[in-house]
CSV table of C-alpha atoms in Angstrom, one decimal:
chain,number,residue,atom,x,y,z
A,1,UNK,CA,0.0,0.0,0.0
A,2,UNK,CA,1.4,3.4,-1.0
A,3,UNK,CA,-0.6,6.4,0.1
A,4,UNK,CA,-0.1,10.1,-0.4
A,5,UNK,CA,-2.1,13.0,1.1
A,6,UNK,CA,-2.4,16.4,-0.6
A,7,UNK,CA,-4.4,19.5,0.5
A,8,UNK,CA,-5.0,22.7,-1.5
A,9,UNK,CA,-7.0,25.9,-1.1
A,10,UNK,CA,-9.7,26.5,-3.8
A,11,UNK,CA,-12.0,29.4,-4.3
A,12,UNK,CA,-15.5,29.4,-5.8
A,13,UNK,CA,-17.2,32.7,-6.7
A,14,UNK,CA,-20.6,33.3,-5.0
A,15,UNK,CA,-23.5,34.5,-7.2
A,16,UNK,CA,-23.8,38.0,-5.8
A,17,UNK,CA,-23.3,38.6,-2.1
A,18,UNK,CA,-23.9,36.2,0.7
A,19,UNK,CA,-24.8,38.0,4.0
A,20,UNK,CA,-25.5,36.8,7.5
A,21,UNK,CA,-25.6,38.7,10.8
A,22,UNK,CA,-21.8,38.4,11.1
A,23,UNK,CA,-20.8,39.7,7.7
A,24,UNK,CA,-20.8,39.3,4.0
A,25,UNK,CA,-18.7,37.4,1.4
A,26,UNK,CA,-18.4,37.1,-2.3
A,27,UNK,CA,-16.5,33.8,-2.6
A,28,UNK,CA,-16.4,30.4,-0.9
A,29,UNK,CA,-12.9,29.5,0.2
A,30,UNK,CA,-12.5,25.8,0.7
A,31,UNK,CA,-9.8,23.3,1.3
A,32,UNK,CA,-9.7,20.1,-0.7
A,33,UNK,CA,-8.0,17.0,0.6
A,34,UNK,CA,-6.9,14.3,-1.8
A,35,UNK,CA,-5.6,10.9,-0.7
A,36,UNK,CA,-4.1,8.7,-3.4
A,37,UNK,CA,-3.4,5.0,-3.0
A,38,UNK,CA,-2.3,2.5,-5.7
A,39,UNK,CA,-4.0,4.3,-8.5
A,40,UNK,CA,-7.1,5.3,-6.6
A,41,UNK,CA,-7.9,8.7,-5.1
A,42,UNK,CA,-10.4,9.9,-2.5
A,43,UNK,CA,-11.4,13.5,-2.0
A,44,UNK,CA,-12.9,15.5,0.8
A,45,UNK,CA,-13.7,19.2,1.1
A,46,UNK,CA,-14.0,21.5,4.1
A,47,UNK,CA,-14.9,25.1,4.8
A,48,UNK,CA,-12.9,26.7,7.6
A,49,UNK,CA,-15.2,28.9,9.8
A,50,UNK,CA,-13.8,32.0,11.6
A,51,UNK,CA,-16.7,31.8,14.1
A,52,UNK,CA,-15.0,28.6,15.4
A,53,UNK,CA,-11.5,30.0,15.4
A,54,UNK,CA,-10.6,28.4,12.1
A,55,UNK,CA,-8.6,29.9,9.2
A,56,UNK,CA,-7.6,28.6,5.8
A,57,UNK,CA,-3.9,28.5,6.8
A,58,UNK,CA,-4.6,26.9,10.2
A,59,UNK,CA,-6.8,24.2,8.8
A,60,UNK,CA,-4.4,23.5,6.0
A,61,UNK,CA,-1.6,23.2,8.6
A,62,UNK,CA,-3.7,20.8,10.6
A,63,UNK,CA,-4.3,18.6,7.6
A,64,UNK,CA,-0.6,18.6,6.7
A,65,UNK,CA,0.3,17.7,10.3
A,66,UNK,CA,-1.6,14.4,9.9
A,67,UNK,CA,-0.3,13.6,6.4
A,68,UNK,CA,2.6,11.3,7.5
A,69,UNK,CA,0.2,9.2,9.7
A,70,UNK,CA,-2.3,9.0,6.8
A,71,UNK,CA,0.4,8.0,4.4
A,72,UNK,CA,1.4,5.2,6.8
A,73,UNK,CA,-2.1,3.8,6.8
A,74,UNK,CA,-4.0,5.7,9.5
A,75,UNK,CA,-7.6,4.5,9.6
A,76,UNK,CA,-10.8,6.5,9.9
A,77,UNK,CA,-11.3,5.1,13.4
A,78,UNK,CA,-7.8,6.2,14.5
A,79,UNK,CA,-8.3,9.6,12.9
A,80,UNK,CA,-11.2,10.4,15.4
A,81,UNK,CA,-8.7,10.4,18.3
A,82,UNK,CA,-5.8,11.9,16.4
A,83,UNK,CA,-7.6,15.1,15.3
A,84,UNK,CA,-10.2,17.2,17.0
A,85,UNK,CA,-13.6,17.8,15.5
A,86,UNK,CA,-13.7,20.5,12.9
A,87,UNK,CA,-13.0,21.4,9.3
A,88,UNK,CA,-9.6,19.8,9.0
A,89,UNK,CA,-10.7,16.4,10.2
A,90,UNK,CA,-13.8,16.6,8.0
A,91,UNK,CA,-11.7,16.9,4.8
A,92,UNK,CA,-9.4,14.0,5.8
A,93,UNK,CA,-12.3,11.8,7.0
A,94,UNK,CA,-14.4,12.3,3.9
A,95,UNK,CA,-11.3,11.7,1.7
A,96,UNK,CA,-10.8,8.3,3.4
A,97,UNK,CA,-14.4,7.3,2.9
A,98,UNK,CA,-14.2,8.2,-0.8
A,99,UNK,CA,-10.9,6.3,-1.2
A,100,UNK,CA,-12.2,3.2,0.6
A,101,UNK,CA,-15.3,3.1,-1.7
A,102,UNK,CA,-13.3,3.6,-4.9
A,103,UNK,CA,-10.6,1.1,-3.9
A,104,UNK,CA,-13.1,-1.6,-2.9
A,105,UNK,CA,-15.6,-1.0,-5.8
A,106,UNK,CA,-18.4,0.0,-3.4
A,107,UNK,CA,-20.5,3.0,-2.7
A,108,UNK,CA,-20.4,4.9,0.5
A,109,UNK,CA,-24.2,4.7,0.6
A,110,UNK,CA,-23.9,0.9,0.9
A,111,UNK,CA,-21.2,1.2,3.5
A,112,UNK,CA,-23.3,3.4,5.8
A,113,UNK,CA,-26.5,1.4,5.2
A,114,UNK,CA,-28.2,4.0,3.1
A,115,UNK,CA,-28.4,2.2,-0.2
A,116,UNK,CA,-31.9,3.4,-1.0
A,117,UNK,CA,-31.0,6.9,-2.2
A,118,UNK,CA,-33.5,9.4,-3.5
A,119,UNK,CA,-33.5,13.1,-4.3
A,120,UNK,CA,-34.2,15.4,-1.4
A,121,UNK,CA,-35.8,18.8,-1.0
A,122,UNK,CA,-33.2,21.2,0.2
A,123,UNK,CA,-33.8,24.6,1.9
A,124,UNK,CA,-32.8,27.6,-0.3
A,125,UNK,CA,-31.1,30.4,1.7
A,126,UNK,CA,-32.0,34.0,1.4
A,127,UNK,CA,-29.2,36.4,2.5
A,128,UNK,CA,-29.8,39.0,5.1
A,129,UNK,CA,-30.7,42.4,3.7
A,130,UNK,CA,-33.2,45.2,3.9
A,131,UNK,CA,-36.8,44.1,4.0
A,132,UNK,CA,-37.6,45.1,0.4
A,133,UNK,CA,-34.5,43.3,-0.9
A,134,UNK,CA,-35.3,40.2,1.0
A,135,UNK,CA,-38.9,40.3,-0.2
A,136,UNK,CA,-37.8,40.6,-3.8
A,137,UNK,CA,-35.4,37.6,-3.3
A,138,UNK,CA,-38.3,35.6,-1.7
A,139,UNK,CA,-40.6,36.5,-4.6
A,140,UNK,CA,-38.1,35.2,-7.1
A,141,UNK,CA,-37.9,32.0,-5.2
A,142,UNK,CA,-41.5,31.7,-4.0
A,143,UNK,CA,-42.0,28.5,-5.9
A,144,UNK,CA,-39.4,26.7,-3.8
A,145,UNK,CA,-41.0,24.6,-1.1
A,146,UNK,CA,-38.5,25.4,1.7
A,147,UNK,CA,-36.8,28.8,2.2
A,148,UNK,CA,-34.2,29.6,4.9
A,149,UNK,CA,-33.9,33.3,5.7
A,150,UNK,CA,-31.0,34.8,7.5
A,151,UNK,CA,-31.9,37.2,10.3
A,152,UNK,CA,-30.3,38.7,13.4
A,153,UNK,CA,-31.0,42.4,13.2
A,154,UNK,CA,-32.7,45.0,15.4
A,155,UNK,CA,-35.7,44.8,13.1
A,156,UNK,CA,-36.2,41.1,12.1
A,157,UNK,CA,-40.0,41.4,12.3
A,158,UNK,CA,-40.3,43.6,9.2
A,159,UNK,CA,-38.0,41.3,7.3
A,160,UNK,CA,-39.9,38.2,8.2
A,161,UNK,CA,-43.2,39.7,7.4
A,162,UNK,CA,-41.9,40.9,4.0
A,163,UNK,CA,-40.6,37.5,3.2
A,164,UNK,CA,-43.8,35.7,4.2
A,165,UNK,CA,-45.9,38.1,2.1
A,166,UNK,CA,-43.7,37.5,-0.9
A,167,UNK,CA,-43.6,33.7,-0.5
A,168,UNK,CA,-47.0,32.8,1.1
A,169,UNK,CA,-46.9,29.1,0.3
A,170,UNK,CA,-43.3,28.2,1.2
A,171,UNK,CA,-42.2,26.6,4.4
A,172,UNK,CA,-39.8,28.9,6.2
A,173,UNK,CA,-36.8,28.3,8.4
A,174,UNK,CA,-35.5,31.3,10.3
A,175,UNK,CA,-31.7,31.4,11.0
A,176,UNK,CA,-30.8,34.2,13.4
A,177,UNK,CA,-27.1,33.1,13.6
A,178,UNK,CA,-27.0,33.9,17.4
A,179,UNK,CA,-28.4,37.4,16.6
A,180,UNK,CA,-31.3,37.6,19.0
A,181,UNK,CA,-31.3,38.5,22.7
A,182,UNK,CA,-33.2,37.1,25.7
A,183,UNK,CA,-35.1,40.4,25.8
A,184,UNK,CA,-36.6,40.0,22.3
A,185,UNK,CA,-36.8,36.2,22.1
A,186,UNK,CA,-40.5,35.9,23.1
A,187,UNK,CA,-41.5,38.6,20.7
A,188,UNK,CA,-39.6,37.2,17.7
A,189,UNK,CA,-40.9,33.7,18.5
A,190,UNK,CA,-44.5,35.0,18.6
A,191,UNK,CA,-44.1,36.7,15.2
A,192,UNK,CA,-42.6,33.5,13.8
A,193,UNK,CA,-45.5,31.4,15.1
A,194,UNK,CA,-48.0,33.9,13.7
A,195,UNK,CA,-46.4,33.6,10.3
A,196,UNK,CA,-46.3,29.8,10.4
A,197,UNK,CA,-42.5,29.5,10.5
A,198,UNK,CA,-41.4,25.8,10.6
A,199,UNK,CA,-38.1,26.1,12.5
A,200,UNK,CA,-36.0,28.8,14.2
A,201,UNK,CA,-32.2,28.1,14.1
A,202,UNK,CA,-29.9,29.3,16.8
A,203,UNK,CA,-31.7,32.4,18.0
A,204,UNK,CA,-29.4,33.0,21.0
A,205,UNK,CA,-25.6,32.9,21.3
A,206,UNK,CA,-24.1,29.6,22.1
A,207,UNK,CA,-23.4,29.4,25.8
A,208,UNK,CA,-26.0,32.1,26.5
A,209,UNK,CA,-29.1,30.1,25.5
A,210,UNK,CA,-30.4,29.0,28.9
A,211,UNK,CA,-33.5,31.2,28.4
A,212,UNK,CA,-34.7,28.7,25.8
A,213,UNK,CA,-35.4,26.2,28.6
A,214,UNK,CA,-37.7,28.7,30.4
A,215,UNK,CA,-40.1,29.8,27.7
A,216,UNK,CA,-42.9,28.2,25.8
A,217,UNK,CA,-41.3,27.4,22.4
A,218,UNK,CA,-44.1,28.3,20.0
A,219,UNK,CA,-41.9,27.2,17.1
A,220,UNK,CA,-39.4,24.3,17.2
A,221,UNK,CA,-35.9,25.6,17.9
A,222,UNK,CA,-32.8,24.1,16.3
A,223,UNK,CA,-29.2,24.2,17.7
A,224,UNK,CA,-26.4,25.1,15.3
A,225,UNK,CA,-23.5,26.9,16.9
A,226,UNK,CA,-24.5,25.3,20.3
A,227,UNK,CA,-23.9,21.7,19.0
A,228,UNK,CA,-20.8,20.3,17.4
A,229,UNK,CA,-20.6,16.6,18.2
A,230,UNK,CA,-22.4,13.7,19.8
A,231,UNK,CA,-21.2,14.6,23.3
A,232,UNK,CA,-23.1,17.9,23.2
A,233,UNK,CA,-26.5,16.4,22.6
A,234,UNK,CA,-27.6,15.3,26.1
A,235,UNK,CA,-27.0,18.8,27.6
A,236,UNK,CA,-29.3,20.5,25.0
A,237,UNK,CA,-32.5,18.5,25.5
A,238,UNK,CA,-34.2,21.1,27.7
A,239,UNK,CA,-33.4,24.0,25.2
A,240,UNK,CA,-33.7,22.7,21.7
A,241,UNK,CA,-36.1,20.6,19.7
A,242,UNK,CA,-33.7,20.0,16.7
A,243,UNK,CA,-30.0,19.9,15.9
A,244,UNK,CA,-28.2,21.0,12.8
A,245,UNK,CA,-25.5,18.5,11.9
A,246,UNK,CA,-22.7,19.9,9.7
A,247,UNK,CA,-19.7,17.8,8.8
A,248,UNK,CA,-17.5,20.8,9.2
A,249,UNK,CA,-18.5,20.8,12.8
A,250,UNK,CA,-18.5,17.1,13.6
A,251,UNK,CA,-15.2,16.6,11.8
A,252,UNK,CA,-16.5,14.3,9.1
A,253,UNK,CA,-19.0,11.7,8.1
A,254,UNK,CA,-17.8,9.2,10.7
A,255,UNK,CA,-18.8,11.3,13.7
A,256,UNK,CA,-21.8,12.7,11.9
A,257,UNK,CA,-23.2,9.2,11.5
A,258,UNK,CA,-22.9,8.6,15.3
A,259,UNK,CA,-24.3,12.0,16.1
A,260,UNK,CA,-27.4,11.6,13.9
A,261,UNK,CA,-28.1,8.2,15.4
A,262,UNK,CA,-27.9,9.5,18.9
A,263,UNK,CA,-29.9,12.7,18.1
A,264,UNK,CA,-32.7,10.6,16.7
A,265,UNK,CA,-32.6,8.3,19.8
A,266,UNK,CA,-32.9,11.3,22.1
A,267,UNK,CA,-35.9,12.6,20.1
A,268,UNK,CA,-34.4,15.6,18.3
A,269,UNK,CA,-35.5,16.6,14.9
A,270,UNK,CA,-32.4,16.4,12.6
A,271,UNK,CA,-31.3,18.9,10.0
A,272,UNK,CA,-28.3,18.2,7.7
A,273,UNK,CA,-26.7,21.5,7.1
A,274,UNK,CA,-23.7,23.0,5.3
A,275,UNK,CA,-21.3,25.9,5.0
A,276,UNK,CA,-21.1,27.7,1.6
A,277,UNK,CA,-19.0,25.2,-0.4
A,278,UNK,CA,-19.0,23.2,-3.6
A,279,UNK,CA,-20.8,20.0,-4.4
A,280,UNK,CA,-17.9,18.0,-3.0
A,281,UNK,CA,-18.6,19.3,0.5
A,282,UNK,CA,-22.4,18.6,0.1
A,283,UNK,CA,-22.1,15.0,-1.3
A,284,UNK,CA,-21.5,13.1,2.0
A,285,UNK,CA,-24.3,15.1,3.7
A,286,UNK,CA,-26.8,14.2,0.9
A,287,UNK,CA,-26.3,10.5,1.7
A,288,UNK,CA,-26.6,11.2,5.5
A,289,UNK,CA,-29.8,13.3,5.0
A,290,UNK,CA,-31.9,10.6,3.5
A,291,UNK,CA,-34.0,10.1,6.6
A,292,UNK,CA,-33.4,13.5,8.2
A,293,UNK,CA,-36.3,16.0,8.9
A,294,UNK,CA,-34.6,18.8,7.1
A,295,UNK,CA,-31.9,19.1,4.4
A,296,UNK,CA,-30.1,22.5,4.1
A,297,UNK,CA,-27.6,21.6,1.4
A,298,UNK,CA,-27.9,24.4,-1.1
A,299,UNK,CA,-24.3,25.6,-1.0
A,300,UNK,CA,-23.7,25.0,-4.8
A,301,UNK,CA,-26.9,26.8,-5.6
A,302,UNK,CA,-25.4,30.0,-4.1
A,303,UNK,CA,-22.2,29.7,-6.2
A,304,UNK,CA,-21.6,31.3,-9.6
A,305,UNK,CA,-19.5,28.3,-10.5
A,306,UNK,CA,-19.4,24.8,-9.1
A,307,UNK,CA,-17.2,21.8,-9.7
A,308,UNK,CA,-17.4,20.2,-13.2
A,309,UNK,CA,-19.0,17.0,-11.9
A,310,UNK,CA,-21.2,18.7,-9.3
A,311,UNK,CA,-24.4,17.5,-7.7
A,312,UNK,CA,-27.5,17.5,-9.8
A,313,UNK,CA,-30.1,20.1,-8.7
A,314,UNK,CA,-33.6,20.4,-10.2
A,315,UNK,CA,-35.2,23.4,-8.5
A,316,UNK,CA,-34.9,22.6,-4.8
A,317,UNK,CA,-34.4,18.9,-5.4
A,318,UNK,CA,-30.8,17.7,-4.8
A,319,UNK,CA,-29.8,14.2,-6.2
A,320,UNK,CA,-27.3,11.8,-4.6
A,321,UNK,CA,-23.8,12.2,-5.9
A,322,UNK,CA,-22.3,10.3,-8.9
A,323,UNK,CA,-19.1,8.3,-8.1
A,324,UNK,CA,-17.1,10.8,-10.3
A,325,UNK,CA,-17.9,13.5,-7.6
A,326,UNK,CA,-17.7,11.5,-4.4
A,327,UNK,CA,-18.6,8.2,-2.8
C-alpha cells in the first residue's frame, strides 16, 4: 500500500453577495484534501469557519500535520482520536471514505447502510438584507417549497413579514445566527409562530441560551452553533427541539453518523446543514440526510460556478452524488 495525502485551497465565486448577521462574502474559500493509494484517489472538502476559530492557513496546517500518519495507513477510526472535530478532520475523514469506496468498488451509501438513495428537498437560503430586498429575493424563489432566511438584526419582524408576504406558500426556516437576545426572544418567536415558520435556528448565542429552557417554544428551535458533536446532545435536551449536523462541525462523516443516530434516539429533529462550499462538500451530507427531517444543502446553488462534476439540482431537489464526484 502506497498512500499520499495532498491538500490545497480552492476558491469558488458566489453569485452576488452572501450575507448573514456576522458579515458578507463574495466567494467560498474551501480546502480540498486528496488521498491517493495504488492508482485510486479519494477527496474531501471542508470550509474553515472563523466563528469557530478556524482559518484557511490553520486548517491547511492541521491537515498537513496528519499527512505522515495517513500515508502510513491511519484508519478513519484512528483519525477520530488523532484530530479534534472541525473542518480539518472533515476533509481527511471524507477523503478516506471516498478512497475506501473507490478502492473496494463499493458506494459509501452501501457502507453506511443508506443504499436506497433518493432526491431530497433542500432549503434555499435568502441572505440578510433590507426588508424590500429580502422580499424581492423571496418573490423570485416563492415556488421553492422550503426557504431559509438569514436574520439577526434589530428589526427582524419587518424582514420576516416581508418574506412571508412575498412567499406565502413556502415553508420557512429562520436562522438568526445567534443574533437575538433574551429580551426580544419571546416577541420574535410569537411573530414567527403567527407567520407559520417551521423552525428557528440558533436564536441566542451559544453558551448564552439558557432562556430557551424557560419559555414556551411556540416554534421548534434548532441548535447550530451550540452543538458540534455527539457529546453535546444530552445537555441540550431542555433547550432545543432540533439539531443542525454539519460535517465541518463534527469533523467528518464518521462522527456525523454517530451524532445523527444519537440525536434521533434522544428525540431531536435532525437537519443536515452546510457551509457555503462546492458540491464536493455537500455530497456526503446528501447521503446522510436521506432520513433527516430537514436538508439544508444548497451551497452549490449559491455559487456562480461549481465543480465540473457537481451535484444535480432540479429546482430545490438535490440528487445523490455520482461516483465521479464522491462516494
